[in-house]
Structure formats: C-alpha cells, structure tokens
PDB file of C-alpha atoms in Angstrom:
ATOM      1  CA  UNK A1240      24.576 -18.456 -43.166  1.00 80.00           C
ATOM      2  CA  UNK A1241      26.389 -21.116 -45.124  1.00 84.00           C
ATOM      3  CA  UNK A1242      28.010 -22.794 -42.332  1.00 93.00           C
ATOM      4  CA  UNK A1243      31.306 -24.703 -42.439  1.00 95.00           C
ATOM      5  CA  UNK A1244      32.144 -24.655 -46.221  1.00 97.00           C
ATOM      6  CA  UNK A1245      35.174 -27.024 -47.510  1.00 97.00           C
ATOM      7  CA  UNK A1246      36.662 -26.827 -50.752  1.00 97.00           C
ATOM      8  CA  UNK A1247      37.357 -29.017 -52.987  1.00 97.00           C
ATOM      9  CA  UNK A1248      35.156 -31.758 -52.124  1.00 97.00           C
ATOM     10  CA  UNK A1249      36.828 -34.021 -54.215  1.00 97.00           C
ATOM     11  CA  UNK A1250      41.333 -34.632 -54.398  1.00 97.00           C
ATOM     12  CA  UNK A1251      43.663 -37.058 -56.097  1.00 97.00           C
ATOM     13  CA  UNK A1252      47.212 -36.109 -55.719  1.00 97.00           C
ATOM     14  CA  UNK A1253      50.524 -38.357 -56.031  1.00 97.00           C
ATOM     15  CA  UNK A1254      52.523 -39.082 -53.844  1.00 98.00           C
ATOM     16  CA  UNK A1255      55.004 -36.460 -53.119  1.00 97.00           C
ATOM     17  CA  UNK A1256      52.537 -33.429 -53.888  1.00 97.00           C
ATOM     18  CA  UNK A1257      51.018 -30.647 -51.894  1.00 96.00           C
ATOM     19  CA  UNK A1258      48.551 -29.007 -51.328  1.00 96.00           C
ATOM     20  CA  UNK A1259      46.253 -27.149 -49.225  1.00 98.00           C
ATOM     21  CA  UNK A1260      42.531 -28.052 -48.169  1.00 98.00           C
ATOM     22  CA  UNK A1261      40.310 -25.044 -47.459  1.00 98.00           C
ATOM     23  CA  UNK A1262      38.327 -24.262 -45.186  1.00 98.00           C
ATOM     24  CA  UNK A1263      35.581 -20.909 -43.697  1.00 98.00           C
ATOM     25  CA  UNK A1264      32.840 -20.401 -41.829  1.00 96.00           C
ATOM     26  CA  UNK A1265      30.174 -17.213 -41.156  1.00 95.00           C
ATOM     27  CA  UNK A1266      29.461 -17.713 -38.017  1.00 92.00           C
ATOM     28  CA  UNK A1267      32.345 -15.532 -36.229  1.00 91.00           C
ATOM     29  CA  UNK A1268      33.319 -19.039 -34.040  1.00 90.00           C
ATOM     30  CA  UNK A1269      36.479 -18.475 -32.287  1.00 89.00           C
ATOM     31  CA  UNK A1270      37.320 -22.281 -32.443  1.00 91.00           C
ATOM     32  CA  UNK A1271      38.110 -24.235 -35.509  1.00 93.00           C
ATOM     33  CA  UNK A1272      39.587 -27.686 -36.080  1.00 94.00           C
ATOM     34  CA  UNK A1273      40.603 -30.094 -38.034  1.00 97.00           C
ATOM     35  CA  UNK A1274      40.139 -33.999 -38.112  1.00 97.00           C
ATOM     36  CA  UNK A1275      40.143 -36.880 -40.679  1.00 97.00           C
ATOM     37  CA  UNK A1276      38.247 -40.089 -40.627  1.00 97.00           C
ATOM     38  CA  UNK A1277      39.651 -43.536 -41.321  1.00 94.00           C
ATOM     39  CA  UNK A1278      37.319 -46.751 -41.818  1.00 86.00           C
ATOM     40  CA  UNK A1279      37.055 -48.013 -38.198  1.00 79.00           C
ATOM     41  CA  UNK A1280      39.235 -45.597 -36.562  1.00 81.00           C
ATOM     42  CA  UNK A1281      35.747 -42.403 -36.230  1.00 88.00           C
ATOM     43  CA  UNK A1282      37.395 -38.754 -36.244  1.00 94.00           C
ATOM     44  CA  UNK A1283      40.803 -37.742 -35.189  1.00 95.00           C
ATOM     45  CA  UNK A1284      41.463 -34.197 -34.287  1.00 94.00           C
ATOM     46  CA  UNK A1285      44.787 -33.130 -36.507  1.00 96.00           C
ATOM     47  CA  UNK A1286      45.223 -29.436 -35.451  1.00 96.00           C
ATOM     48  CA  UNK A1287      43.038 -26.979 -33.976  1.00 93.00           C
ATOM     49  CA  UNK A1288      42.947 -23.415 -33.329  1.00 93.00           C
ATOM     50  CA  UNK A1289      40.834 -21.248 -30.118  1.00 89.00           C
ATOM     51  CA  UNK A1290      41.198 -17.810 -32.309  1.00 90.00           C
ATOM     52  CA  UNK A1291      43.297 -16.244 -34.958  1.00 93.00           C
ATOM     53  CA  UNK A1292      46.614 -16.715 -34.699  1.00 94.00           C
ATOM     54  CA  UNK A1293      46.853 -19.617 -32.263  1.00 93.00           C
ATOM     55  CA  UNK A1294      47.014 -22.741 -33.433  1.00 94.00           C
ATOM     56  CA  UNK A1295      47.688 -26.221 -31.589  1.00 93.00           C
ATOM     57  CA  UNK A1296      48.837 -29.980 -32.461  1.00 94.00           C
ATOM     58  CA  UNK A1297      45.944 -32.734 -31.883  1.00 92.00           C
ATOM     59  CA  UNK A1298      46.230 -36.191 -32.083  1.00 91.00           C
ATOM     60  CA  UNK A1299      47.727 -36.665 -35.565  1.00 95.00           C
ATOM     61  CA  UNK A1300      49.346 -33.470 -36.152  1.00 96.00           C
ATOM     62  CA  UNK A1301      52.243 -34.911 -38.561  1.00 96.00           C
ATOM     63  CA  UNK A1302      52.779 -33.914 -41.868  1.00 96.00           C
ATOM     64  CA  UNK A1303      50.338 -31.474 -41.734  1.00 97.00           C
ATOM     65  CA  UNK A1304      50.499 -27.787 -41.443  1.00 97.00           C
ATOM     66  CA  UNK A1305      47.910 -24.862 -40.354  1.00 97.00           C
ATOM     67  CA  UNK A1306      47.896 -21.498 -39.927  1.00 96.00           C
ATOM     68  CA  UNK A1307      45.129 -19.080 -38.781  1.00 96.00           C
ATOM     69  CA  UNK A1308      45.072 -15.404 -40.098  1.00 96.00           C
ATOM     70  CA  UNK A1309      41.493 -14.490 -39.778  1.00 96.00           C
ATOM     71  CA  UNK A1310      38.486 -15.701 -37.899  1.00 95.00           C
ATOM     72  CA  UNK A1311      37.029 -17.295 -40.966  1.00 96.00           C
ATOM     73  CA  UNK A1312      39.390 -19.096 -42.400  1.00 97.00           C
ATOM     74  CA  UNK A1313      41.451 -22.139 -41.227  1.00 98.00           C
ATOM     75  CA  UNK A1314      43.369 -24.018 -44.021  1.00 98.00           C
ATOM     76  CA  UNK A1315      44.975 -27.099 -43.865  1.00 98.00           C
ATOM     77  CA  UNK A1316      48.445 -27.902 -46.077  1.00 98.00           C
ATOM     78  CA  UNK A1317      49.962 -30.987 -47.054  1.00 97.00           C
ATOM     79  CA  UNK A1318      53.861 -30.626 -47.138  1.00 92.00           C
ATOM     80  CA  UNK A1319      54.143 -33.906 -48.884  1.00 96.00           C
ATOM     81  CA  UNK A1320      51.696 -36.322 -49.504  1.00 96.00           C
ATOM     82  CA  UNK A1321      51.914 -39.628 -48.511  1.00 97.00           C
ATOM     83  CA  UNK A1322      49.192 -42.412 -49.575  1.00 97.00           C
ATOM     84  CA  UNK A1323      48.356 -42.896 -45.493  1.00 96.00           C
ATOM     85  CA  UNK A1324      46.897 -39.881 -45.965  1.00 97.00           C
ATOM     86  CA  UNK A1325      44.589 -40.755 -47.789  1.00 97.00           C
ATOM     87  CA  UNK A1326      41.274 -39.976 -45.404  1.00 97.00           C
ATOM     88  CA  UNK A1327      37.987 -38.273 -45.389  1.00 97.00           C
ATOM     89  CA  UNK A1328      39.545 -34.303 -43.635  1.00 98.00           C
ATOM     90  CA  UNK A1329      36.549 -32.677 -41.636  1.00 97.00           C
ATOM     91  CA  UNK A1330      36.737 -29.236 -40.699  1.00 97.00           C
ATOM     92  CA  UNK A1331      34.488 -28.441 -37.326  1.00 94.00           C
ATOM     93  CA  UNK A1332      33.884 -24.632 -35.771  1.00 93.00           C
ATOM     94  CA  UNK A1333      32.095 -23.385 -32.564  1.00 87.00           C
ATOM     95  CA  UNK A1334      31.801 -20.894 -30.145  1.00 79.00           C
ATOM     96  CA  UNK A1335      34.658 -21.058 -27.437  1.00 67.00           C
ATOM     97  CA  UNK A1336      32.822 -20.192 -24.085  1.00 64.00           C
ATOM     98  CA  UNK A1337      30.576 -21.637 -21.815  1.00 61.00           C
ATOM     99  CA  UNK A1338      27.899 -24.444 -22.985  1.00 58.00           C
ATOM    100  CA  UNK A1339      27.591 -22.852 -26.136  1.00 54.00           C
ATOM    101  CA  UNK A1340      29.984 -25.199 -27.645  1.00 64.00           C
ATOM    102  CA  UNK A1341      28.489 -27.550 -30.626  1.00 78.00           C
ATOM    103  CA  UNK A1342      30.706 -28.271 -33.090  1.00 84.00           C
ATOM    104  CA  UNK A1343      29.838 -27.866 -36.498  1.00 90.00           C
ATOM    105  CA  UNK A1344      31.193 -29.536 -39.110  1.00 94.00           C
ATOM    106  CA  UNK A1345      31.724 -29.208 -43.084  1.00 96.00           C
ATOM    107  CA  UNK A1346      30.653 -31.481 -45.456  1.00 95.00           C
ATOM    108  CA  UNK A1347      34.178 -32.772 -45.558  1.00 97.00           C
ATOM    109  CA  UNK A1348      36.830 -33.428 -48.365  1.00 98.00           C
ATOM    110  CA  UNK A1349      37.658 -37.205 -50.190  1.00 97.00           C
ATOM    111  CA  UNK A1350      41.545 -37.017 -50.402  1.00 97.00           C
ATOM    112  CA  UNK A1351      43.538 -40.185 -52.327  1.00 97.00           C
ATOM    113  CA  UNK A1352      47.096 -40.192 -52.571  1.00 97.00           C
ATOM    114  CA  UNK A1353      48.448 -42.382 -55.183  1.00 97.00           C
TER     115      UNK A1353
ATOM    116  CA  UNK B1363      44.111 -49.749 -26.451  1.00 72.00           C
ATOM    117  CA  UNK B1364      41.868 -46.622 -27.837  1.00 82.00           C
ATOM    118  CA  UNK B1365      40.757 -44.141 -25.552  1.00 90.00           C
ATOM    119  CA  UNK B1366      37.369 -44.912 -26.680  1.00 95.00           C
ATOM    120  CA  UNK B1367      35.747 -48.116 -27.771  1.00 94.00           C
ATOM    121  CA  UNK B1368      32.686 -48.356 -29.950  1.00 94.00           C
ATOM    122  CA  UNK B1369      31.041 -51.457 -31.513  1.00 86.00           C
ATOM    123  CA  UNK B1370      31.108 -50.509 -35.348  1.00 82.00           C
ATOM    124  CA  UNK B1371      28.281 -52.887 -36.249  1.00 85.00           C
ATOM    125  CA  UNK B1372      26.904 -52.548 -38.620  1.00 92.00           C
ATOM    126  CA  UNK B1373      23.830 -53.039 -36.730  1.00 95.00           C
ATOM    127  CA  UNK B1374      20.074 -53.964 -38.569  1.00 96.00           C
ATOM    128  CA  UNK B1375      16.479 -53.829 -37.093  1.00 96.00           C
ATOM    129  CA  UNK B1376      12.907 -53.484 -37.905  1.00 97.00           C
ATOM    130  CA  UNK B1377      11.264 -49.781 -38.228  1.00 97.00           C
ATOM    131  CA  UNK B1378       9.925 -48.746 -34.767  1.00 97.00           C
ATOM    132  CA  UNK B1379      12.613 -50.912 -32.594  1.00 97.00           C
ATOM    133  CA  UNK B1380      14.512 -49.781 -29.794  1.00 97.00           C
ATOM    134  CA  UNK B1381      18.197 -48.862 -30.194  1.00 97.00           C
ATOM    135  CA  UNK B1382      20.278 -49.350 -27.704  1.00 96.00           C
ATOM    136  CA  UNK B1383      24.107 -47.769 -29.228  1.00 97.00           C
ATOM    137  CA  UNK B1384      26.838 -47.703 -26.244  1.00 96.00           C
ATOM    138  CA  UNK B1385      30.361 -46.624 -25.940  1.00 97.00           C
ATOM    139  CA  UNK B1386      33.254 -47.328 -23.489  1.00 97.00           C
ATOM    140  CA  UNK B1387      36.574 -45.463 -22.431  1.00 96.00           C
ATOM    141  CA  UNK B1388      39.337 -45.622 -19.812  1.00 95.00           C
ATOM    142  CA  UNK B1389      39.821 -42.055 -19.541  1.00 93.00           C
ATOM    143  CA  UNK B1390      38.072 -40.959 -16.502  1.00 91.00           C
ATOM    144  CA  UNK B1391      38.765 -37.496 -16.745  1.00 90.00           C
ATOM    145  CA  UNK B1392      36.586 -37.109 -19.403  1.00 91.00           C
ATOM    146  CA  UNK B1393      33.758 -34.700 -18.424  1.00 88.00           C
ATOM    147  CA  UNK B1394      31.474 -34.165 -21.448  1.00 88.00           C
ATOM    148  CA  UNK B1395      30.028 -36.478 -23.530  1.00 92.00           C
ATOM    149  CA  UNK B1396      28.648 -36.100 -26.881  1.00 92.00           C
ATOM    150  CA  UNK B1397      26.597 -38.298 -29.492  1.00 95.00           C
ATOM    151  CA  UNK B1398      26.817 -37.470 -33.775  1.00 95.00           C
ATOM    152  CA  UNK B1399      24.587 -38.545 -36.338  1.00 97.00           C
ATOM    153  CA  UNK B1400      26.498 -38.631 -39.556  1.00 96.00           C
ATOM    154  CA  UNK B1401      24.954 -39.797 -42.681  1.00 96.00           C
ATOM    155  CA  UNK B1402      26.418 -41.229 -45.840  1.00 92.00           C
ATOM    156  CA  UNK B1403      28.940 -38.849 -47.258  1.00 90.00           C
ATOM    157  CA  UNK B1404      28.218 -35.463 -44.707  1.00 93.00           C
ATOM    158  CA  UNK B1405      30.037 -34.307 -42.079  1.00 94.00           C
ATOM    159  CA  UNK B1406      28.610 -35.400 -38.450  1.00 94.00           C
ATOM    160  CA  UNK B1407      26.039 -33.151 -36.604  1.00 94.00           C
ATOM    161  CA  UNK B1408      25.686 -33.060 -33.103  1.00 91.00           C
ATOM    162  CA  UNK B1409      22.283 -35.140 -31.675  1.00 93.00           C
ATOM    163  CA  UNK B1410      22.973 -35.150 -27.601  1.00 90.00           C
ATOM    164  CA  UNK B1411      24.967 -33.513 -25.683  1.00 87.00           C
ATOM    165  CA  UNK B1412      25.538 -34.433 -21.513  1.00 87.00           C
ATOM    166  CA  UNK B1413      27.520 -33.402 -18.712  1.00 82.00           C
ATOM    167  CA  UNK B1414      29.343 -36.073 -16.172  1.00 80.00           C
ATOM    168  CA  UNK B1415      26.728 -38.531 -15.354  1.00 81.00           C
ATOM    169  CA  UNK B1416      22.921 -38.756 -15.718  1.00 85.00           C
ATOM    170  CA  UNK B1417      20.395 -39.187 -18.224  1.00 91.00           C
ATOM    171  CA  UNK B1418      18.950 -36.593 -21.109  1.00 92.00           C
ATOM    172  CA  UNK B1419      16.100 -37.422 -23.247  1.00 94.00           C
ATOM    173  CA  UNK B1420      14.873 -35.055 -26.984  1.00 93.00           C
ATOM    174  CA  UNK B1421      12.406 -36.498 -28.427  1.00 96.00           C
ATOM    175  CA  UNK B1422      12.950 -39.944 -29.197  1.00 97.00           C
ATOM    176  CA  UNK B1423      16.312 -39.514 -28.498  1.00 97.00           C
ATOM    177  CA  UNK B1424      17.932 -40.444 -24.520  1.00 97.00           C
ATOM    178  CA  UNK B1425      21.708 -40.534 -23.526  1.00 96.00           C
ATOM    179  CA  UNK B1426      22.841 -41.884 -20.742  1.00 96.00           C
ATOM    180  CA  UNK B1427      26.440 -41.477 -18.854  1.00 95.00           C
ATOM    181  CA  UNK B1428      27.616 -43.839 -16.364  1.00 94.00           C
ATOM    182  CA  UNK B1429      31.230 -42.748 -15.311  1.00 92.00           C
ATOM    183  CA  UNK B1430      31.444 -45.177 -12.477  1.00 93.00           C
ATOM    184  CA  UNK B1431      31.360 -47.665 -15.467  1.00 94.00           C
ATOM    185  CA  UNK B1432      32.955 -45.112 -18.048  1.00 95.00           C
ATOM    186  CA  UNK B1433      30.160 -46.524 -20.328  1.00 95.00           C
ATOM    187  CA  UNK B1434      27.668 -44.274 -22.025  1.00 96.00           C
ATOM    188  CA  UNK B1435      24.595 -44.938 -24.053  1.00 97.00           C
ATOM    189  CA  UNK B1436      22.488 -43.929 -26.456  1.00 97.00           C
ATOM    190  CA  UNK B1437      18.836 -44.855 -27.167  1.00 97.00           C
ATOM    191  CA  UNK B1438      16.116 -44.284 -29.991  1.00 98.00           C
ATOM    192  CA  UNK B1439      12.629 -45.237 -29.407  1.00 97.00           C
ATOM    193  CA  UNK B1440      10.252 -45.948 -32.537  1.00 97.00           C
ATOM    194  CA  UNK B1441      13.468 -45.722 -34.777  1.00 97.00           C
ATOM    195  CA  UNK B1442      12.666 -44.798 -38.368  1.00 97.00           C
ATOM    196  CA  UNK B1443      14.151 -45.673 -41.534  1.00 97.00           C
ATOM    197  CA  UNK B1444      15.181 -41.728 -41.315  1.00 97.00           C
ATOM    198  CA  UNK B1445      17.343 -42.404 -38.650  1.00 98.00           C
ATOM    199  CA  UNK B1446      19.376 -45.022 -40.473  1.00 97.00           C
ATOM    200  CA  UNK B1447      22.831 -43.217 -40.636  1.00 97.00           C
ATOM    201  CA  UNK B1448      26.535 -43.775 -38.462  1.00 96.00           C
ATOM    202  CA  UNK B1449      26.533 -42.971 -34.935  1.00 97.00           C
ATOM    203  CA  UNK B1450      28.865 -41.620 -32.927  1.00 96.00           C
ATOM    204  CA  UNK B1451      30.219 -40.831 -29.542  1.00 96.00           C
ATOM    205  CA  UNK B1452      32.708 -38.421 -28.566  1.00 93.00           C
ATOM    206  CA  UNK B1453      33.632 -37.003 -25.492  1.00 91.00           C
ATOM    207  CA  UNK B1454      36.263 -34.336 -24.037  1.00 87.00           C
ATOM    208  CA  UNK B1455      38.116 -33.352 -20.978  1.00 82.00           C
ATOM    209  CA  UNK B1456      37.553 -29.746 -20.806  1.00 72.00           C
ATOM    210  CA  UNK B1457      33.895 -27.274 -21.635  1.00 63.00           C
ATOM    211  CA  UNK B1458      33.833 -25.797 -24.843  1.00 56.00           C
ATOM    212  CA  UNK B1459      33.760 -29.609 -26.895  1.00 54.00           C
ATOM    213  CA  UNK B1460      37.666 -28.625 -28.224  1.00 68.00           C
ATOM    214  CA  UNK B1461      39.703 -31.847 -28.732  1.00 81.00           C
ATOM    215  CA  UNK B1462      37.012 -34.221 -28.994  1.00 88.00           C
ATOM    216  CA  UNK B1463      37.859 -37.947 -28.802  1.00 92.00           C
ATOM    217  CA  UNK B1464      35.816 -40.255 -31.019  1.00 94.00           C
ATOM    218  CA  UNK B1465      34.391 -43.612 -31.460  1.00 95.00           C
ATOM    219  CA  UNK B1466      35.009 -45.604 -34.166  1.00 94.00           C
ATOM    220  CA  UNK B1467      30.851 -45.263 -34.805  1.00 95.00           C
ATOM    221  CA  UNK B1468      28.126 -47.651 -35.456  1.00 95.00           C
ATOM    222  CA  UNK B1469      26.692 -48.125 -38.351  1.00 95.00           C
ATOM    223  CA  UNK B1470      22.741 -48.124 -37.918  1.00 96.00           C
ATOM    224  CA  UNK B1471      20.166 -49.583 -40.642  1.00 97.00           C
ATOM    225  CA  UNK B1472      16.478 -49.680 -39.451  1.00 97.00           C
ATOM    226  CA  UNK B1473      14.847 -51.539 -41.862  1.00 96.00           C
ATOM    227  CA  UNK B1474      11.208 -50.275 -43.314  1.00 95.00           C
TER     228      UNK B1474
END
C-alpha cells in the first residue's frame, strides 16, 4: 500500500491564482481530511469528509473548497490565493468506526503565495 | 484563548533522560486523546492513543490523561537521539479521531 500520497510536494503561486492540491489513499478509509500547519499554531482541520460525497467545514474552512467523488480521492482547491495561505496542507485518512480510528497522514505539501 | 495549549519548546536533554511533554485544554468534553510524533518535513504519525482518563504505557512510551485537571502527559524513558522529532497532542470530542484539535507541539532534541 502506498498510504496517503500528496501531490505536488512542492507550490509557489501568486497571489490571486488557483489551484488544486491532491490528494489519495489505498486503504478504502471512509474518512479523509484536510489540515494545514502554521509555525506555533500545530494542525488545523480545514474540511473533512466521513465518505464520498459528504463533505464538512472544520476550523478554517475559508477560501478553500473540497469535493469528494470517490473513496480515494479528496482534493483540495484554492479559489484565490492569498499569501496567509501560505502553510504546510496535510491530508489525514482512517477508518470511520469503532477504535479503529488512527489517522494517517501524507507527507504533506509546502505552499507559498507571493 | 486556544482550545489547547502546548509548550512549543524547543526542549534539549542528554540521550537516555526522561521526557516529561504535557498539554492543557479547557474543553472538557473532549473524550479521546492522542499523541504524534512528526519529524522534520513528514506528516505526523500517531504514537499513543487513550480514552478519558488513565494511564497507557508501549514501550518506552506512557500517556497519561487527567481530565479533572484537563492536563495530559506524555513520557519517554531512556530517550534516544531517534526520538528527537516535534511532538504533539491532539484530542477530539467524538470516537473515530475526526476533527482533531491540536497543540501547537514541542519541539524535542535529545542530545547524543
């Protein structure tokens, strides 16, 4: 199994730009999410999703947008970007039952916005 | 004031020292309470895992919850220059670890 894969690993956009941050995993997890990590401020969860097609707002749900077709794959878009997001974006799956429920996370992706 | 406070650090000591890492919060609703290792440039990967209050020791690893104090703990005995790396605490209200809540996390060095 490969996990939680994220592409790219590496982003510079400007101001103004979108785009969209992927990310899958193999391990059939019903739950997926999405956080980003500041210097001093750990993980915040942005969206999340408990199976395809359901999706929810976290913590710091604005300006971005997610969708959830399949199982697999949970992408994250940037209408806009601004240069506060500029962040370290973690996606995280598990299972969505009982104690089964470690997260696991990608290996992340380095966003600037200039 | 955040949900849930943790001392950044960074924090330094000698190989085979005991690490005492802690975390507060005001939430007392929270039910599950988690600890991450995350090392320089990965994502985080779950170390300990604990329900409500009590103590649960892996290895060299224990965690402790305290909700009377909404304070929970982490220790390493004999830490290793291996387990130099950021830890840190999260917690949530509901099974199933969805919507986590993290600490800022500390950044460990143990020093060879």
């Amino acid at each position: 199994n490969a996990g939680v894969t994220q592409t790219p690993k590496f982003q510079v956009l400007k101001t103004g730009q979108s785009m969209t941050l992927q990310c899958a995993q193999d391990m059939n997890h019903e739950y997926m999410s999405w956080y980003r990590q500041d210097p001093g401020m750990g993980l915040r969860l942005i969206h999340y999703s408990v199976g395809a097609g359901i999706t929810d707002q976290g913590e710091v749900p604005n300006g971005y947008n997610v969708s959830r077709s399949t199982t697999e794959d949970f992408p994250l878009r940037l209408l806009s970007a601004a240069p506060s997001q500029t962040s370290v974006y973690f996606c995280a799956s598990s299972y969505n039952r009982g104690q089964d429920n470690e997260q696991f996370f990608g290996p992340g992706t380095r966003l600037t916005v200039l | 004031q955040k949900e849930v406070e943790q001392d950044p650090g960074p924090l330094s000591v000698p190989e085979g020292a005991i690490v005492s890492l802690n975390c507060t919060y005001s939430n007392s609703a929270f039910q599950y309470f988690m600890w991450y290792r995350q090392y320089s440039r990965k994502g985080p990967e779950l170390l300990m895992y604990t329900y409500s209050s009590g103590n649960k020791e892996d290895g060299r690893f224990t965690a402790q919850v305290d909700k009377s104090s909404k304070y929970i703990s982490l220790f390493i005995r004999d830490s290793q220059p291996s387990d130099s790396a950021t830890y840190l605490c999260a917690m949530s209200l509901i099974q199933g670890a969805q919507k986590l809540v993290f600490g800022q996390g500390t950044r460990l060095t143990i020093n060879p």
